[in-house]
Amino acid sequence: MYDVDQKRDWDAIIARLNSGNVSEMRIQMGSAGSAQVTAVRLKNKWNNLRVRTEGDTLILTLAG
């Protein structure tokens, strides 16, 4: 799981997910609200991404 205080390079994170080396990524955000806002932004930018939240954690998987 990625650290809350870490500045994130979303392009690199999604590229790692797309590489097929991992099937799911969990990223702890600062709050449930920031997780929800980030989920919406990620869904708008990447159409092959399935994003959900559990509290302050983003859960990323590939769609399809």
Short mmCIF file of C-alpha atoms in Angstrom, two decimals, residues 38-62:
data_model
loop_
_atom_site.label_atom_id
_atom_site.label_comp_id
_atom_site.label_asym_id
_atom_site.label_seq_id
_atom_site.Cartn_x
_atom_site.Cartn_y
_atom_site.Cartn_z
CA THR A 38 -9.50 11.19 -6.50
CA ALA A 39 -11.59 8.19 -7.59
CA VAL A 40 -13.78 10.45 -9.75
CA ARG A 41 -10.74 12.18 -11.26
CA LEU A 42 -9.04 8.88 -12.07
CA LYS A 43 -12.22 7.47 -13.68
CA ASN A 44 -12.46 10.57 -15.86
CA LYS A 45 -8.85 10.32 -17.02
CA TRP A 46 -8.51 6.53 -17.59
CA ASN A 47 -11.39 4.65 -19.19
CA ASN A 48 -9.83 1.21 -18.60
CA LEU A 49 -9.73 1.70 -14.83
CA ARG A 50 -12.14 0.42 -12.20
CA VAL A 51 -11.87 2.49 -9.02
CA ARG A 52 -13.68 2.06 -5.72
CA THR A 53 -13.14 3.33 -2.21
CA GLU A 54 -13.24 1.73 1.21
CA GLY A 55 -13.06 4.58 3.68
CA ASP A 56 -9.82 6.43 2.97
CA THR A 57 -8.44 3.69 0.69
CA LEU A 58 -8.58 3.73 -3.12
CA ILE A 59 -8.77 0.30 -4.74
CA LEU A 60 -7.67 0.25 -8.38
CA THR A 61 -8.20 -2.60 -10.85
CA LEU A 62 -8.36 -2.79 -14.62
#
